[in-house]
PDB file of C-alpha atoms in Angstrom:
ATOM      1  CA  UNK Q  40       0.000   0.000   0.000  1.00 51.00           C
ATOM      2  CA  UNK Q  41       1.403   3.563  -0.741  1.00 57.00           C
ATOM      3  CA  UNK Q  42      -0.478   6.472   0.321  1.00 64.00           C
ATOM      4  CA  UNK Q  43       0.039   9.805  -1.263  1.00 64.00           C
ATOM      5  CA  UNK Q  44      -2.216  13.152   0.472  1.00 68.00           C
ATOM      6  CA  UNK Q  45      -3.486  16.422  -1.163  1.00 66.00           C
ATOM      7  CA  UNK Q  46      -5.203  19.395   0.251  1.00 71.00           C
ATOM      8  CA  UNK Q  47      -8.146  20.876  -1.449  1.00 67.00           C
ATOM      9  CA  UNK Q  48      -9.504  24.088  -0.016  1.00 70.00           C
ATOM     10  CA  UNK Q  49     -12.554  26.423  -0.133  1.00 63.00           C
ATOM     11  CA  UNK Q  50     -10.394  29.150  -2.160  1.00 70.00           C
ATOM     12  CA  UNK Q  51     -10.132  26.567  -5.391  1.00 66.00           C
ATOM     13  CA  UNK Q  52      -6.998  25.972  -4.238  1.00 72.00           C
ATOM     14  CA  UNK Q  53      -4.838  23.043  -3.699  1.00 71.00           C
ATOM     15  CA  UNK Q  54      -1.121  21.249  -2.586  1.00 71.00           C
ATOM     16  CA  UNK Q  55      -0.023  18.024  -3.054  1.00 68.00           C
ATOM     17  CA  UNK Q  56       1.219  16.330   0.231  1.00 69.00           C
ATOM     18  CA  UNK Q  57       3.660  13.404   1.156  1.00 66.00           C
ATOM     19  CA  UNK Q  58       3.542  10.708  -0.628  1.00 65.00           C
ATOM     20  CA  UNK Q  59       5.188   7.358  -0.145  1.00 62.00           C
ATOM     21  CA  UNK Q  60       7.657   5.485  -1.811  1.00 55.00           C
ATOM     22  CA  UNK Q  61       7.443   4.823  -5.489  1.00 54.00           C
ATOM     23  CA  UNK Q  62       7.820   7.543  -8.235  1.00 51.00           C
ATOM     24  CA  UNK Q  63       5.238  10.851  -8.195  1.00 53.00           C
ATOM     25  CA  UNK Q  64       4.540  13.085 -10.604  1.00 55.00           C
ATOM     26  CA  UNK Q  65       3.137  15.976 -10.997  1.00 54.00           C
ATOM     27  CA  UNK Q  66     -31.250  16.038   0.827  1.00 44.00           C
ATOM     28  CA  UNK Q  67     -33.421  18.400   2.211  1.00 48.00           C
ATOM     29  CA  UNK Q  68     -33.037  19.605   5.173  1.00 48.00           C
ATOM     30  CA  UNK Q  69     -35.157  18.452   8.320  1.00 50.00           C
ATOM     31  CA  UNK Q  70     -36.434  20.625  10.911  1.00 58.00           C
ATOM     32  CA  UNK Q  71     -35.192  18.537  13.407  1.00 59.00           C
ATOM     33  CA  UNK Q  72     -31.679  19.447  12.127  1.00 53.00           C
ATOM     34  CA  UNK Q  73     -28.866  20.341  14.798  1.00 64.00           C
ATOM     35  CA  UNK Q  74     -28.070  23.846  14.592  1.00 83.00           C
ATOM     36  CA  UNK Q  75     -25.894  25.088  11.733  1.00 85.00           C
ATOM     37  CA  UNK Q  76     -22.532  26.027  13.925  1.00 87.00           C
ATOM     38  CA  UNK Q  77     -19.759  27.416  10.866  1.00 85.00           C
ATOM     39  CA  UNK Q  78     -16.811  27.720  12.981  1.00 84.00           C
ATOM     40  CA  UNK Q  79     -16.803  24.029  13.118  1.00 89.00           C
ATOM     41  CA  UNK Q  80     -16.354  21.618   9.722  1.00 92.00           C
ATOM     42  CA  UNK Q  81     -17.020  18.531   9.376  1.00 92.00           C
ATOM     43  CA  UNK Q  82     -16.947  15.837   6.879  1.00 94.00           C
ATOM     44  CA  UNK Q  83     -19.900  14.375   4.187  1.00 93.00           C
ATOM     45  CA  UNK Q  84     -20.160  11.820   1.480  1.00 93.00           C
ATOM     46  CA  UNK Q  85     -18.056   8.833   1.451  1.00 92.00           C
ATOM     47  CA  UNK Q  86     -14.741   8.553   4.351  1.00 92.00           C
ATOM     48  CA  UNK Q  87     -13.417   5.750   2.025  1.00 93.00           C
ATOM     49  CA  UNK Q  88     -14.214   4.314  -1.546  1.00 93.00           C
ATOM     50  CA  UNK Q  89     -12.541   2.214  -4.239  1.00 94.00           C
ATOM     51  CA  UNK Q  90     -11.309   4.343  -7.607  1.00 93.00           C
ATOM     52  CA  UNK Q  91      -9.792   0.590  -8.751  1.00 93.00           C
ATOM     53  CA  UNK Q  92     -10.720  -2.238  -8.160  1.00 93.00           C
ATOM     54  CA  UNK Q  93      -9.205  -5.963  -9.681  1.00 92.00           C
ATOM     55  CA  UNK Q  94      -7.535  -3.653 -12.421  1.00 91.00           C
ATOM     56  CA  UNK Q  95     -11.043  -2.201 -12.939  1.00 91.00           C
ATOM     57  CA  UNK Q  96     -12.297   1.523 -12.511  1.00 91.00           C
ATOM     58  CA  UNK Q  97     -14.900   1.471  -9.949  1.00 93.00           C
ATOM     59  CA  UNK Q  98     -15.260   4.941  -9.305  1.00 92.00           C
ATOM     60  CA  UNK Q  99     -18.816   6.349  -9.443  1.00 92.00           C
ATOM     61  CA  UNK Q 100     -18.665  10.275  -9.183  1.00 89.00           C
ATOM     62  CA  UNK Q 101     -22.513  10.558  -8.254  1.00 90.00           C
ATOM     63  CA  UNK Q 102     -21.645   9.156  -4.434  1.00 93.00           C
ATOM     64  CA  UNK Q 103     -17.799   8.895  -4.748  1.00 93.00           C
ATOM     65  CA  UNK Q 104     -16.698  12.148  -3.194  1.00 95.00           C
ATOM     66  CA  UNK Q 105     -16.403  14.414   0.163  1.00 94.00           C
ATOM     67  CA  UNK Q 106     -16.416  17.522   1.471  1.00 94.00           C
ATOM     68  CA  UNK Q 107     -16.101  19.707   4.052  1.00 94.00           C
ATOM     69  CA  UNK Q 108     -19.262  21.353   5.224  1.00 94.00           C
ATOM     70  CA  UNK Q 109     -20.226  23.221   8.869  1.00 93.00           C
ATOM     71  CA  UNK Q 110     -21.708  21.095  11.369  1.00 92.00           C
ATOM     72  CA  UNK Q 111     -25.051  20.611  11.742  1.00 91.00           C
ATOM     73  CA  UNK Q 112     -25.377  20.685   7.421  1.00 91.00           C
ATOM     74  CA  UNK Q 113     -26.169  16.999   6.304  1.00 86.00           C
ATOM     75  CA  UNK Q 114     -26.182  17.821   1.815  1.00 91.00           C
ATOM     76  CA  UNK Q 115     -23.966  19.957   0.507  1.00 93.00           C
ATOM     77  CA  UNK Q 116     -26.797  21.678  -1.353  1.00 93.00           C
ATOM     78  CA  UNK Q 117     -28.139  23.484   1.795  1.00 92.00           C
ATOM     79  CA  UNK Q 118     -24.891  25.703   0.648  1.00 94.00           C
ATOM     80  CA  UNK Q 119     -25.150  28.301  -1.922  1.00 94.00           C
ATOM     81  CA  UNK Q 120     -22.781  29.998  -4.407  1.00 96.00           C
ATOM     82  CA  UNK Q 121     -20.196  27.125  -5.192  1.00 96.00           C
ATOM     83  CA  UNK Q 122     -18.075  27.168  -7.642  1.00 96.00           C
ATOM     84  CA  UNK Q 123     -15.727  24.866 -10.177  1.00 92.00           C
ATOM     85  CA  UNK Q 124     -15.289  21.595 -10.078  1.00 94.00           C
ATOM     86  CA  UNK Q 125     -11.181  22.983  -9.667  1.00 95.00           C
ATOM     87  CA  UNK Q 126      -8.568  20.056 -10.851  1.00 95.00           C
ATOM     88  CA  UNK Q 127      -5.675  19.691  -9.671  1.00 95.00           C
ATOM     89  CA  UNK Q 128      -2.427  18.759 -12.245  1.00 95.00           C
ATOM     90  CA  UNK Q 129      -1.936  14.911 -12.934  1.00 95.00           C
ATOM     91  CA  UNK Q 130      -0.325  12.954 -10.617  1.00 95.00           C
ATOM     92  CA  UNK Q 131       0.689   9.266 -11.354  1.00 94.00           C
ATOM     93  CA  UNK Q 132       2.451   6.470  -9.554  1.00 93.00           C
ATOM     94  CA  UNK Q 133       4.381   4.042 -11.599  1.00 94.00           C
ATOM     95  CA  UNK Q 134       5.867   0.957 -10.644  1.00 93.00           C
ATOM     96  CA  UNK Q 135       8.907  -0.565 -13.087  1.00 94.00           C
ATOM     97  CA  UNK Q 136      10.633  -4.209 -12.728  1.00 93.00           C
ATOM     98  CA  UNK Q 137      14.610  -4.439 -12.262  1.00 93.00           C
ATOM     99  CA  UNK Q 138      14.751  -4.061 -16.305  1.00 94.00           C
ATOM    100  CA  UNK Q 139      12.457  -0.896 -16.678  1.00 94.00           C
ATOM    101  CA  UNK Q 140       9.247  -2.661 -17.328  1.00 95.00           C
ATOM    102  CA  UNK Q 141       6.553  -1.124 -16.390  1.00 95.00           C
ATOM    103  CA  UNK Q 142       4.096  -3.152 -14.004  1.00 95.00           C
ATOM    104  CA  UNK Q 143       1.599  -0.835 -12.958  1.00 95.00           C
ATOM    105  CA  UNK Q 144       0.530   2.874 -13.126  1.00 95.00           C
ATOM    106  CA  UNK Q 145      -2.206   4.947 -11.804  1.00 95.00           C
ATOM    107  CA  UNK Q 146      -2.654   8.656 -12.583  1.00 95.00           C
ATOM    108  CA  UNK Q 147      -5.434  10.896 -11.163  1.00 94.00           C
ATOM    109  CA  UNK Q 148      -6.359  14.300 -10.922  1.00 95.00           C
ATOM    110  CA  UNK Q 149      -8.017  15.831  -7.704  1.00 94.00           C
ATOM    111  CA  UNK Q 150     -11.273  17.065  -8.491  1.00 96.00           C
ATOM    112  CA  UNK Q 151     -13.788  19.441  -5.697  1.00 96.00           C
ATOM    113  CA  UNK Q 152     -16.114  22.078  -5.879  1.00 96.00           C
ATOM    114  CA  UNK Q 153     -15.461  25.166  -3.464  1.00 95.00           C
ATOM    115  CA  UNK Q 154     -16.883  28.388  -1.934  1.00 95.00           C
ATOM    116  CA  UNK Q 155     -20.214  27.212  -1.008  1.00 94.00           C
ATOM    117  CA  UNK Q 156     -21.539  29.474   1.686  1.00 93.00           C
ATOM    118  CA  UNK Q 157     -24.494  29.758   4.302  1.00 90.00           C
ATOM    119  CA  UNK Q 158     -25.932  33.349   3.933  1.00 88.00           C
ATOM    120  CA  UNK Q 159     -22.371  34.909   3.165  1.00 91.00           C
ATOM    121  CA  UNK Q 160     -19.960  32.815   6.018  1.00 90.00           C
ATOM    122  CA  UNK Q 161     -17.334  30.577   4.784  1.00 90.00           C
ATOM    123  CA  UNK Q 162     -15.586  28.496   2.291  1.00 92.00           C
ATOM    124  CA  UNK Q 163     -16.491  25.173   1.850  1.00 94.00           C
ATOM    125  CA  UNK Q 164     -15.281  22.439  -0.242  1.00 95.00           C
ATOM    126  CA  UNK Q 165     -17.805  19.697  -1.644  1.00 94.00           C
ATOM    127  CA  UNK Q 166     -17.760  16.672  -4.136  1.00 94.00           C
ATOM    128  CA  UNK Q 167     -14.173  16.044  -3.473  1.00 95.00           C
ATOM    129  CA  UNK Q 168     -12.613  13.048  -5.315  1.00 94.00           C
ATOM    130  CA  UNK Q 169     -10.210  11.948  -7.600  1.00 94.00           C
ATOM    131  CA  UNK Q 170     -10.752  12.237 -11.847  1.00 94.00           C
ATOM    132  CA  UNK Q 171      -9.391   8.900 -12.716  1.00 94.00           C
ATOM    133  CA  UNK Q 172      -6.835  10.101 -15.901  1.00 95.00           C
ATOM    134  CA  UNK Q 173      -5.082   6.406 -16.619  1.00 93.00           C
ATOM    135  CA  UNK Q 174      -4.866   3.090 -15.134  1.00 94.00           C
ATOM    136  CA  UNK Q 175      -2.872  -0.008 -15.984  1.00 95.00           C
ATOM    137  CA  UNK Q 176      -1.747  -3.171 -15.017  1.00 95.00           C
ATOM    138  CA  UNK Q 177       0.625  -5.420 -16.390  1.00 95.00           C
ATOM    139  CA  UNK Q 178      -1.117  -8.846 -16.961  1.00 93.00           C
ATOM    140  CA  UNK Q 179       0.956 -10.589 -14.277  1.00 92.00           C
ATOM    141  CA  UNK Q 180       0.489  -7.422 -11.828  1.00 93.00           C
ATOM    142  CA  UNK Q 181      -2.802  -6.740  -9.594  1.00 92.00           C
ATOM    143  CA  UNK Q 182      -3.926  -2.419  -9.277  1.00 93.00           C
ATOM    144  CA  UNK Q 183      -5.971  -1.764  -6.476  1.00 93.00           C
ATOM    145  CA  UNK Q 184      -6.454   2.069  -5.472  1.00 93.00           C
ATOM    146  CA  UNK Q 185      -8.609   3.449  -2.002  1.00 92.00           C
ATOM    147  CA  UNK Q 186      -9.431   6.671  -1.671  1.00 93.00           C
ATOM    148  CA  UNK Q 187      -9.687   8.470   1.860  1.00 92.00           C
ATOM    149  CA  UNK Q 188     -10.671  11.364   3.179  1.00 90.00           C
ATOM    150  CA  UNK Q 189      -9.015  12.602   6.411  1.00 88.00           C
ATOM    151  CA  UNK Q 190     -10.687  14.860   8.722  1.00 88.00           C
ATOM    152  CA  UNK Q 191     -11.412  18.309   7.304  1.00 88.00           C
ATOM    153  CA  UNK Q 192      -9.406  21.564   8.645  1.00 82.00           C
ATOM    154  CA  UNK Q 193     -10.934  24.725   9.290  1.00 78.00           C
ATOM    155  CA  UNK Q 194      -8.208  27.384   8.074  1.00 71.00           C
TER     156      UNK Q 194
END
């Protein structure tokens, strides 16, 4: 497993983090709803999904993705005024034998909308994921990828 981090944020703007090993490259709202508190984010949509699977893309953008809301907001769409999707550059990992042969490879862009609001306060981030740009697998090699949020930070 090699994990690799980026940071989106509610400006549109991003920075890749560490990375490990390997070569890198460049619903409605209820009434019974908990107040809406902005100086705390948290997290919605998926923690953890697959973008591979068995050599396969998996990824399905419609539930694939998170973002970074304030508590007590449950769908991103309670928000107003977003903007994007923003991308990111590529970034790939590629794996080569001992004689340069390449076994695997997996390159992605970052993908998020940002600047959704509630009634003028903050900068959130929503439908955060990965834009899957190439995958492959040598036929003797096996290309799994996870993606995972971490906890959001309020800047």
């Amino acid at each position: 497993t090699k994990v690799c981090t980026m940071t989106v944020k509610g400006d549109g703007t991003s920075a890749l983090g560490t990375c490990e090993h390997g070569t890198f490259g460049l619903s409605k709202p209820s009434n019974d709803l908990p107040a809406i508190d902005p100086s705390t984010v948290v997290e919605i949509g998926k923690e953890i999904y697959q973008a591979i699977e068995d050599n396969q893309p998996t990824l399905n953008t419609t539930i694939d993705w998170a973002g970074a809301v304030p508590k007590g907001v449950t769908e991103w769409t309670q928000l107003e005024n977003w903007q994007g999707p923003a991308q990111s550059d590529t970034y790939y990992v590629e794996f080569k034998n001992g004689l340069g042969k390449k076994l695997t490879k997996f390159a992605w862009r970052f993908v998020w909308k940002f600047g959704g609001d509630m009634d003028g306060v903050g900068k959130y981030v929503t439908q955060a994921g990965v834009d899957i740009d190439t995958s492959y697998a040598y036929l003797s090699e096996h290309l799994d990828v996870e993606v995972k949020s971490l906890k959001p930070v309020n800047y």
